[in-house]
């Protein structure tokens, strides 16, 4: 755990955002288990320090692209529970009017260019967003979130090549949770992941993705350097997903053991670790933290109730938004 | 009116729009100093610089993806895809990403980009540089598809495409780059979804796209000598499609042949013929015929390649049979 205690407010916001993600996911999982949610969804639980550590280093003008496992990025970039749950349930008040759902949730008001259901599919979009910033002469930075599985897609190498050639302000954030869907990553990824970025002359870092302060500290430095034209950068974040590939992936012992899951949950949980740190450093008391947790839980419960009661889009919406005016 | 080549017309359209709107930029392989292998973009980098005429590596999915991202964040990129055949390389970025962003986001995000590419066989370029793949993209909701048939259309449609807030795929016939046509000096735009009646007639309607418009016009001239008056219509965009002009014509002539250089099966000709059947059935005196490219990979040998695409002679033959009341199966 990084030691510097720079700003109490920032720390509390980081904790709050991590708990908001976990709480959102617990509720989303419950909606799935109780058959109230159409389709499937992919839980971000366990990876909270990655999204929060990175997004807390960004402004609303900075942009991100997200993945099929995208709720965490969406919350971390500033989205509200109510519109998110409405989207997950296919309701009109959702961020995408119910047309995108969990795998396409986008919140452009906070710079979230959207989740993407094609593994690695948003790498071009993120790099194009960075190209736009450079051509425009703005200092906006784009972060491209993707998983270890996406490192097997050819698109990644095409866009990293161009980003490096043109010094684009983009940070490639590889969330390595150890599993490429139902397969161990070491079975699908040859060599070192960071070395692949380095081959293009891109400065690459590896960081403990369960340590929100370490992630945030590194990202702040890289974002500042991106703004000065020193990008692109590549970061591999070692993390873990507590659930299966998606909520329906329950029996998964054929690809990973319960002992391993237990070890990550009990010994490397980003929220438990940061909570202990906050208390230890005297930044927050146990009571304050419990109160914060309860408040977030209530927000989520209210938002779920709101979304459940919210109307579906009118049938007339089905062919709206195919083309822009 | 002055005459310029299709290549010059595209170049002018791009230059005018780049002067008018600083968010317009060009991205693709060998677009800058080389001006593309067809020299369509010559001179643009000299005027607009390498920040707006950007040479990319040979990474089609990569640079199309970059264009999608730049378009989603406020730019109007014009992507140059050197050959239409390379569409297969960029299908995910074009069809899963560009085409769907607006809808998936409930109208919040949009992708105002143009993908310029080409079509057309008989250039002796064999199976991977000769295809006409407009049906492939016309199938995807969210994409618009323009098929200019002359320098005039190439300029007017390109300018409209650049100003459109959607992803537009525009196919130029690579055999027509040096063909001249009258093009006004003053600015004009050609709206999407407005077909052009190239020639009026009362006996049969020839609906033809892009490279096939010339074929249809030639066929119409030949038919006129036999006393058959063919009406020739160029839809100019197939998405959106000006159904009304096509239907009005067919209701008048009672017969139609649809001609497009894409493969005939499951193609543009099939779609248009089907709409005519559905919406003008009682006005028809004969089945609507489709004439597309043969359902074979484009062969290299000139002796074979020339057989694969519709020709004026074959259009005339089919039109004659339709007008004579013979129920035929098109060759």
XYZ file of C-alpha atoms in Angstrom:
656
model
C 0.000 0.000 0.000
C 1.341 3.398 -0.939
C 2.033 5.413 2.175
C 1.509 9.052 1.320
C -1.607 10.590 2.857
C -2.257 13.489 0.521
C -5.879 14.348 0.688
C -8.501 13.001 3.058
C -11.396 13.939 0.814
C -9.892 12.170 -2.168
C -9.335 9.042 -0.122
C -12.858 8.977 1.194
C -14.236 9.496 -2.308
C -12.129 6.632 -3.600
C -13.404 4.382 -0.847
C -16.967 5.479 -1.476
C -16.680 4.836 -5.212
C -15.267 1.358 -4.644
C -18.115 0.511 -2.275
C -20.615 1.955 -4.736
C -19.310 -0.378 -7.439
C -19.429 -3.428 -5.158
C -22.919 -2.502 -3.966
C -24.119 -1.897 -7.502
C -22.838 -5.310 -8.563
C -24.336 -7.111 -5.566
C -27.695 -5.632 -6.462
C -27.294 -6.387 -10.163
C -26.410 -9.989 -9.330
C -29.491 -10.210 -7.132
C -31.638 -8.910 -9.983
C -30.237 -11.661 -12.176
C -30.705 -14.388 -9.578
C -34.297 -13.329 -8.983
C -34.908 -13.372 -12.753
C -35.796 -9.692 -12.800
C -33.050 -8.694 -15.215
C -33.246 -9.534 -18.911
C -30.164 -11.295 -20.240
C -26.819 -11.716 -18.550
C -24.262 -9.416 -17.032
C -20.600 -9.481 -16.119
C -19.645 -8.574 -12.565
C -16.815 -6.175 -11.810
C -16.647 -7.172 -8.101
C -13.060 -7.595 -6.990
C -11.630 -5.189 -9.565
C -12.906 -1.942 -8.000
C -9.501 -0.452 -7.230
C -8.629 -0.499 -10.930
C -11.572 1.566 -12.189
C -11.571 3.894 -9.204
C -7.818 4.390 -9.002
C -7.742 5.307 -12.671
C -10.954 7.339 -13.030
C -10.155 9.394 -9.930
C -7.132 10.661 -11.846
C -9.338 11.892 -14.693
C -11.679 14.840 -15.238
C -15.077 14.777 -16.937
C -13.385 16.018 -20.127
C -11.109 12.996 -20.161
C -12.639 9.992 -21.812
C -12.725 6.278 -21.271
C -13.807 3.276 -23.258
C -15.115 0.332 -21.346
C -15.725 -3.381 -21.730
C -18.438 -5.997 -21.365
C -17.467 -5.966 -17.672
C -18.181 -2.268 -17.580
C -20.361 -1.293 -14.594
C -17.301 -0.450 -12.522
C -15.898 1.928 -15.112
C -19.283 3.565 -15.505
C -19.736 4.184 -11.770
C -16.129 5.275 -11.345
C -16.464 7.827 -14.162
C -19.376 9.446 -12.372
C -22.596 7.715 -13.407
C -25.699 7.545 -11.209
C -27.285 4.351 -9.879
C -30.796 5.216 -11.003
C -29.994 5.607 -14.719
C -27.682 2.597 -14.562
C -30.230 0.224 -13.043
C -32.857 1.537 -15.455
C -30.490 0.659 -18.304
C -29.820 -2.818 -16.924
C -33.547 -3.463 -16.772
C -34.163 -2.072 -20.263
C -36.121 0.938 -19.055
C -36.698 4.211 -20.839
C -34.871 6.303 -18.258
C -31.696 4.291 -18.615
C -28.530 5.975 -19.854
C -29.205 4.551 -23.316
C -33.007 4.528 -23.102
C -32.810 0.793 -22.524
C -31.345 0.157 -25.950
C -27.836 -0.717 -24.874
C -28.194 -2.670 -21.657
C -25.372 -3.804 -19.421
C -22.909 -4.480 -22.238
C -23.326 -1.144 -24.024
C -23.893 1.270 -21.186
C -22.479 4.681 -22.088
C -22.544 7.986 -20.246
C -21.037 10.566 -22.491
C -21.831 13.399 -20.060
C -19.004 12.046 -17.911
C -16.765 11.062 -20.799
C -17.672 7.367 -20.846
C -17.766 6.459 -24.538
C -19.378 3.177 -23.710
C -18.995 -0.420 -22.781
C -18.320 -2.728 -25.685
C -19.467 -6.295 -26.114
C -16.752 -7.172 -28.601
C -13.625 -8.152 -26.676
C -11.032 -5.517 -27.581
C -13.621 -3.769 -29.760
C -13.179 -0.338 -28.220
C -9.420 -0.067 -28.666
C -9.837 1.775 -31.951
C -12.419 4.092 -30.450
C -10.182 4.995 -27.512
C -7.199 5.630 -29.756
C -9.359 7.660 -32.141
C -10.600 9.721 -29.224
C -6.966 10.437 -28.346
C -6.215 11.307 -31.971
C -9.119 13.744 -31.887
C -7.716 15.388 -28.734
C -4.331 15.765 -30.372
C -5.709 17.183 -33.630
C -7.884 19.548 -31.646
C -4.956 20.709 -29.561
C -6.761 19.883 -26.310
C -5.050 18.166 -23.397
C -7.785 15.577 -22.825
C -6.598 12.070 -22.093
C -8.371 8.846 -23.044
C -8.100 5.642 -21.052
C -8.822 2.396 -22.850
C -9.935 -0.322 -20.423
C -9.664 -3.901 -21.605
C -8.988 -7.315 -20.151
C -6.151 -9.769 -20.518
C -8.319 -11.689 -22.980
C -8.341 -8.705 -25.339
C -4.572 -8.786 -25.635
C -5.109 -11.658 -28.073
C -6.953 -9.383 -30.527
C -4.990 -8.047 -33.486
C -6.667 -4.645 -33.311
C -4.705 -3.869 -30.158
C -1.382 -4.062 -31.968
C -2.588 -2.000 -34.913
C -3.777 0.858 -32.716
C -0.843 0.762 -30.298
C 1.451 1.097 -33.290
C -0.362 4.229 -34.475
C -0.667 5.654 -30.948
C 3.093 5.283 -30.488
C 3.927 6.672 -33.946
C 1.771 9.743 -33.376
C 2.383 10.126 -29.601
C -1.314 10.034 -28.763
C -2.622 10.850 -25.267
C -4.032 7.417 -24.549
C -3.435 5.040 -21.662
C -4.037 1.364 -22.357
C -5.248 -0.134 -19.086
C -5.079 -3.914 -19.167
C -7.130 -5.383 -16.330
C -5.456 -8.746 -15.942
C -7.857 -10.766 -13.813
C -6.132 -13.989 -14.697
C -8.899 -15.438 -16.821
C -9.819 -15.024 -20.429
C -13.493 -15.988 -20.114
C -13.274 -19.643 -19.010
C -9.581 -20.146 -19.652
C -6.515 -19.319 -17.607
C -4.674 -16.397 -19.142
C -1.332 -18.164 -19.052
C -2.863 -20.698 -21.443
C -3.679 -18.029 -24.025
C -0.994 -15.369 -23.613
C 2.572 -16.113 -24.669
C 5.402 -14.119 -23.171
C 4.871 -10.947 -21.194
C 1.927 -8.644 -21.762
C 3.813 -5.446 -20.969
C 6.604 -6.468 -23.339
C 4.113 -6.343 -26.172
C 3.554 -2.640 -25.557
C 7.252 -2.063 -25.063
C 7.880 -3.528 -28.504
C 6.197 -0.408 -29.903
C 8.308 1.835 -27.693
C 5.375 2.400 -25.332
C 6.362 2.838 -21.694
C 4.641 0.046 -19.790
C 3.985 -0.414 -16.094
C 2.726 -3.239 -13.953
C 0.838 -2.394 -10.798
C -1.094 -4.145 -8.038
C -4.662 -3.634 -9.164
C -5.980 -4.330 -5.667
C -4.232 -1.253 -4.259
C -6.305 1.776 -5.113
C -3.669 4.270 -4.018
C -0.924 2.632 -6.038
C -3.176 2.606 -9.099
C -4.208 6.215 -8.559
C -0.702 7.469 -7.942
C 0.636 5.849 -11.089
C -2.311 7.020 -13.179
C -1.990 10.605 -11.994
C 1.607 10.661 -13.139
C 0.815 9.097 -16.493
C -2.166 11.378 -17.113
C -0.032 14.430 -16.376
C 2.597 13.185 -18.792
C -0.039 12.427 -21.435
C -1.262 16.004 -21.156
C 2.279 17.148 -21.914
C 2.418 15.013 -25.033
C 4.458 12.169 -23.576
C 1.860 9.453 -24.222
C 0.870 6.799 -24.950
C 1.312 4.539 -21.935
C 0.425 0.975 -21.087
C -0.487 -0.305 -17.633
C -1.072 -3.904 -16.646
C -3.164 -4.103 -13.489
C -3.089 -7.387 -11.624
C -6.569 -8.006 -10.339
C -9.253 -10.651 -9.871
C -12.917 -11.104 -10.590
C -14.877 -12.708 -7.783
C -17.714 -13.934 -9.949
C -17.549 -16.078 -13.043
C -17.132 -14.728 -16.548
C -20.786 -13.696 -16.282
C -23.414 -14.066 -13.579
C -24.522 -17.423 -14.938
C -21.025 -18.895 -14.723
C -21.621 -20.532 -11.327
C -19.899 -23.915 -11.490
C -16.412 -22.927 -12.462
C -14.165 -25.295 -10.581
C -13.079 -26.840 -13.847
C -11.077 -23.705 -14.547
C -10.355 -22.211 -11.139
C -10.430 -23.430 -7.550
C -12.579 -22.210 -4.700
C -9.435 -21.917 -2.584
C -7.975 -19.440 -5.014
C -11.160 -17.370 -5.004
C -11.253 -17.472 -1.203
C -7.661 -16.305 -0.970
C -8.274 -13.250 -3.167
C -11.521 -12.369 -1.406
C -10.079 -12.671 2.084
C -6.528 -11.523 1.664
C -6.430 -9.182 -1.299
C -9.807 -7.493 -1.370
C -9.303 -3.856 -2.422
C -12.113 -2.520 -0.250
C -11.148 -4.397 2.918
C -7.531 -3.330 2.486
C -8.339 0.322 1.897
C -10.859 0.426 4.713
C -8.236 -0.870 7.145
C -5.825 1.736 5.850
C -8.318 4.581 6.318
C -9.009 3.525 9.895
C -5.365 2.909 10.646
C -4.382 6.346 9.359
C -7.197 8.013 11.274
C -8.860 9.237 8.079
C -12.187 7.668 8.998
C -13.596 5.807 11.976
C -15.285 2.403 11.728
C -18.586 4.141 12.519
C -18.136 6.674 9.718
C -17.341 3.928 7.288
C -20.332 1.840 8.352
C -22.540 4.905 7.948
C -21.148 5.487 4.452
C -21.715 1.856 3.512
C -25.287 1.981 4.785
C -25.997 5.153 2.880
C -24.691 3.611 -0.349
C -26.709 0.444 0.266
C -29.837 2.558 0.674
C -29.080 4.516 -2.521
C -28.795 1.250 -4.394
C -31.950 -0.241 -2.910
C -33.879 2.914 -3.783
C -32.450 2.996 -7.298
C -33.356 -0.657 -7.880
C -36.905 -0.049 -6.655
C -37.129 3.004 -8.882
C -35.852 1.098 -11.902
C -38.187 -1.826 -11.318
C -41.178 0.507 -11.289
C -39.936 2.641 -14.187
C -41.647 2.309 -17.577
C -40.220 0.442 -20.539
C -39.642 2.499 -23.665
C -42.685 2.909 -25.851
C -42.837 0.530 -28.821
C -42.486 3.570 -31.078
C -38.862 3.820 -29.916
C -37.847 0.619 -31.645
C -36.808 2.313 -34.868
C -35.706 5.581 -33.317
C -31.971 6.376 -33.159
C -30.990 4.062 -36.003
C -29.805 7.196 -37.795
C -28.849 10.564 -36.368
C -30.601 13.625 -37.780
C -20.356 23.703 -68.271
C -16.792 22.613 -67.563
C -16.020 18.911 -67.495
C -13.824 17.261 -64.872
C -12.932 13.677 -64.063
C -14.568 11.691 -61.283
C -11.227 11.727 -59.512
C -11.044 15.533 -59.655
C -14.645 15.754 -58.487
C -13.931 13.731 -55.356
C -10.797 15.769 -54.732
C -12.737 19.040 -55.039
C -15.483 17.832 -52.724
C -12.937 16.926 -50.058
C -10.999 20.171 -50.425
C -14.148 22.280 -50.226
C -15.425 20.497 -47.144
C -12.016 20.637 -45.459
C -11.871 24.388 -46.060
C -15.392 24.777 -44.763
C -15.052 22.626 -41.626
C -11.778 22.194 -39.769
C -12.967 18.989 -38.078
C -12.854 17.165 -41.424
C -9.700 15.136 -41.936
C -8.550 12.252 -44.120
C -7.095 9.018 -42.817
C -5.814 6.034 -44.764
C -2.996 4.242 -46.500
C -0.870 6.390 -48.820
C -3.312 9.286 -48.809
C -0.786 12.091 -48.286
C 2.154 12.532 -50.661
C 1.123 9.522 -52.722
C -2.442 10.817 -53.032
C -3.625 7.171 -53.122
C -2.716 4.676 -55.863
C -5.520 6.183 -57.958
C -4.167 9.731 -57.348
C -7.609 10.858 -56.224
C -6.220 12.848 -53.290
C -3.255 14.479 -55.019
C -2.563 17.964 -53.759
C -4.615 17.774 -50.592
C -1.695 17.232 -48.236
C 0.034 20.254 -49.759
C -2.939 22.439 -48.860
C -4.027 20.899 -45.568
C -0.860 19.413 -44.132
C -0.120 16.031 -42.601
C -2.323 16.717 -39.572
C -5.383 16.581 -41.794
C -4.267 14.184 -44.478
C -2.875 11.362 -42.406
C -0.944 8.410 -43.793
C -1.549 5.273 -41.771
C 0.166 1.919 -41.575
C -1.503 -0.943 -43.463
C -3.908 -1.548 -40.595
C -7.445 -1.284 -41.926
C -9.322 -2.312 -38.764
C -7.026 -0.055 -36.745
C -7.505 3.128 -38.723
C -11.218 2.582 -39.241
C -11.455 2.126 -35.468
C -9.558 5.381 -34.966
C -11.982 7.136 -37.282
C -14.943 5.815 -35.274
C -13.423 7.139 -32.058
C -12.522 10.496 -33.586
C -16.041 10.814 -35.015
C -17.615 9.987 -31.653
C -15.614 12.803 -30.085
C -16.386 15.601 -32.515
C -14.368 15.132 -35.694
C -15.591 14.266 -39.200
C -13.063 11.792 -40.516
C -13.029 10.620 -44.101
C -11.426 7.195 -44.198
C -9.838 6.027 -47.394
C -10.146 2.275 -47.829
C -7.918 1.590 -50.796
C -10.030 -1.250 -52.221
C -13.620 -2.171 -51.508
C -12.454 -5.737 -51.017
C -10.780 -4.645 -47.767
C -14.217 -4.117 -46.241
C -13.972 -7.685 -44.992
C -11.046 -6.570 -42.834
C -12.984 -3.786 -41.158
C -16.361 -5.357 -40.632
C -16.290 -5.251 -36.833
C -15.280 -1.613 -36.655
C -17.767 -0.588 -39.313
C -20.742 -2.809 -38.567
C -20.491 -3.538 -34.838
C -18.988 -0.225 -33.766
C -19.716 2.641 -36.173
C -23.160 1.501 -37.292
C -24.537 0.805 -33.836
C -23.201 3.544 -31.549
C -26.081 5.937 -32.088
C -28.737 3.316 -31.477
C -27.008 1.524 -28.596
C -26.550 4.808 -26.759
C -30.179 5.803 -27.190
C -29.174 8.637 -29.497
C -26.440 10.130 -27.313
C -23.395 9.187 -29.347
C -23.057 9.605 -33.090
C -20.469 8.671 -35.661
C -20.262 11.266 -38.448
C -17.665 9.533 -40.582
C -17.287 8.723 -44.250
C -15.677 5.578 -45.521
C -14.561 6.126 -49.111
C -13.887 3.018 -51.067
C -14.446 1.550 -54.501
C -16.054 -1.204 -56.517
C -15.899 -2.642 -59.977
C -14.488 -5.543 -61.944
C -12.921 -5.765 -65.433
C -9.699 -4.131 -64.309
C -7.879 -7.475 -64.465
C -7.228 -7.304 -60.737
C -8.614 -10.754 -59.876
C -10.729 -11.948 -56.996
C -9.469 -9.805 -54.097
C -9.321 -6.381 -55.775
C -12.442 -6.399 -57.947
C -15.463 -6.941 -55.773
C -18.527 -4.745 -55.479
C -19.566 -5.230 -51.870
C -22.253 -2.597 -51.411
C -24.882 -5.192 -50.453
C -22.778 -6.204 -47.488
C -22.919 -2.785 -45.875
C -26.393 -1.886 -47.120
C -27.611 -4.814 -45.017
C -26.505 -3.142 -41.791
C -28.921 -0.706 -40.110
C -27.107 2.468 -39.117
C -24.950 2.748 -42.243
C -25.828 4.855 -45.257
C -24.589 3.784 -48.683
C -23.938 6.051 -51.657
C -23.076 4.867 -55.177
C -22.069 7.761 -57.447
C -22.373 7.046 -61.172
C -20.449 10.031 -62.542
C -18.201 12.914 -61.557
C -21.280 15.044 -60.893
C -22.720 12.545 -58.427
C -19.318 11.809 -56.914
C -18.868 15.413 -55.867
C -22.400 16.151 -54.707
C -22.802 12.912 -52.782
C -19.373 13.213 -51.135
C -20.185 16.661 -49.798
C -23.500 15.426 -48.425
C -21.795 12.374 -46.915
C -19.273 14.519 -45.054
C -22.013 16.698 -43.571
C -24.180 13.718 -42.616
C -24.164 12.795 -38.929
C -24.014 9.066 -39.622
C -21.421 6.660 -40.933
C -21.654 6.751 -44.715
C -19.959 4.275 -47.039
C -19.373 5.713 -50.473
C -18.291 3.433 -53.308
C -16.547 4.931 -56.319
C -16.199 2.899 -59.494
C -12.446 2.557 -59.871
C -12.767 2.270 -63.628
C -14.453 5.652 -63.823
C -11.806 7.781 -62.089
C -10.672 9.275 -65.398
C -14.172 9.626 -66.877
C -15.201 13.240 -67.386
C -18.641 14.727 -66.821
C -20.092 18.237 -66.562
C -19.667 19.527 -62.995
C -20.757 23.046 -62.022
C -18.137 25.459 -60.711
C -20.513 26.667 -58.015
C -21.212 24.646 -54.916
C -23.965 22.028 -54.914
C -24.956 19.058 -52.799
C -26.942 15.994 -53.813
C -29.379 14.974 -51.097
C -29.438 11.322 -50.049
C -32.508 9.319 -50.952
C -33.242 11.132 -54.226
C -33.015 8.988 -57.329
C -32.096 10.524 -60.647
C -34.173 9.738 -63.725
C -31.416 9.675 -66.331
C -33.660 8.949 -69.280
C -37.410 8.819 -69.624
C -39.269 5.980 -71.287
C -42.594 4.190 -71.169
C -41.908 0.541 -71.963
C -39.478 -0.691 -69.315
C -37.573 0.666 -66.319
C -33.859 -0.001 -65.994
C -32.764 0.656 -62.418
C -28.987 0.756 -62.313
C -26.344 1.703 -59.761
C -22.826 3.117 -60.049
C -20.890 1.409 -62.822
C -24.087 -0.106 -64.200
C -25.726 3.244 -64.991
C -23.580 3.584 -68.110
C -24.461 0.018 -69.055
C -28.164 0.764 -68.678
C -27.915 4.013 -70.667
C -26.139 2.245 -73.473
C -28.760 -0.515 -73.425
C -31.509 2.114 -73.551
C -29.958 3.655 -76.665
C -29.813 0.275 -78.331
C -33.394 -0.524 -77.319
C -34.605 2.804 -78.717
C -33.457 1.692 -82.145
C -35.772 -1.286 -81.799
C -38.661 0.915 -80.757
C -38.457 0.075 -77.053
C -38.389 3.141 -74.826
C -36.515 2.377 -71.631
C -36.520 4.603 -68.594
C -33.173 4.649 -66.787
C -33.057 5.449 -63.075
C -30.017 5.825 -60.848
C -30.984 5.561 -57.139
C -27.673 7.303 -56.213
C -28.013 6.099 -52.633
C -29.264 2.620 -51.805
C -29.565 3.490 -48.097
C -31.704 5.547 -47.938
C -33.505 4.332 -51.059
C -35.869 6.562 -53.034
C -38.563 3.933 -53.342
C -41.146 6.370 -54.623
C -39.320 7.339 -57.789
C -38.658 3.674 -58.565
C -42.260 2.646 -57.916
C -43.702 5.554 -59.891
C -41.605 4.540 -62.867
C -42.484 0.869 -62.668
C -46.187 1.683 -62.323
C -45.827 3.576 -65.581
C -43.759 1.033 -67.524
C -44.988 -2.226 -65.923
C -41.597 -3.848 -66.397
C -38.239 -3.533 -64.707
C -34.702 -4.822 -64.692
C -32.455 -4.023 -61.724
C -28.738 -3.903 -62.491
C -25.901 -3.709 -59.967
C -22.337 -4.956 -60.085
C -22.498 -6.820 -56.776
C -23.099 -10.564 -56.809
C -26.637 -11.315 -57.843
C -27.589 -13.672 -55.014
C -28.843 -11.967 -51.858
C -27.765 -8.686 -53.378
C -28.839 -5.105 -54.061
C -30.762 -6.209 -57.143
C -32.677 -8.754 -55.071
C -33.679 -6.165 -52.500
C -34.898 -3.617 -55.008
C -36.708 -6.228 -57.119
C -38.401 -7.522 -54.025
C -39.656 -4.091 -53.038
C -41.072 -3.568 -56.513
C -42.824 -6.924 -56.318
C -44.265 -6.132 -52.920
C -45.403 -2.633 -53.700
C -46.200 -2.583 -57.418
C -47.305 -6.172 -58.015
C -50.583 -5.339 -59.750
C -48.859 -2.891 -62.055
C -46.377 -5.444 -63.345
C -46.735 -7.196 -66.689
C -43.647 -9.325 -66.210
C -41.403 -10.533 -63.383
C -38.829 -8.014 -62.220
C -35.425 -9.232 -63.356
C -32.192 -9.004 -61.415
C -28.893 -8.583 -63.194
C -25.910 -8.682 -60.874
C -22.400 -10.024 -61.180
C -22.192 -13.798 -61.529
C -21.975 -15.712 -58.293
C -18.323 -16.588 -58.778
C -15.148 -15.036 -57.373
C -13.957 -12.516 -59.958
C -11.616 -14.421 -62.291
C -8.336 -12.963 -63.495
C -8.363 -13.993 -67.144
C -10.001 -11.285 -69.282
C -11.720 -14.029 -71.256
C -13.504 -15.092 -68.074
C -13.791 -11.812 -66.187
C -15.796 -10.089 -68.899
C -18.456 -12.777 -68.711
C -19.137 -12.119 -65.030
C -20.593 -8.603 -65.222
C -23.776 -7.344 -66.889
C -23.246 -5.796 -70.331
C -25.484 -3.549 -72.457
C -26.023 -6.431 -74.869
C -27.320 -8.731 -72.145
C -29.525 -6.011 -70.712
C -30.977 -5.433 -74.181
C -31.602 -9.142 -74.634
C -33.465 -9.382 -71.336
C -35.415 -6.187 -71.924
C -36.485 -7.387 -75.348
C -37.767 -10.650 -73.931
C -39.624 -8.932 -71.111
C -41.261 -6.519 -73.507
C -42.218 -9.367 -75.811
C -44.049 -11.006 -72.953
C -41.720 -13.952 -72.698
C -41.424 -15.223 -69.166
C -37.759 -15.805 -68.955
C -35.065 -16.641 -66.507
C -32.239 -14.152 -66.704
C -28.941 -15.605 -67.717
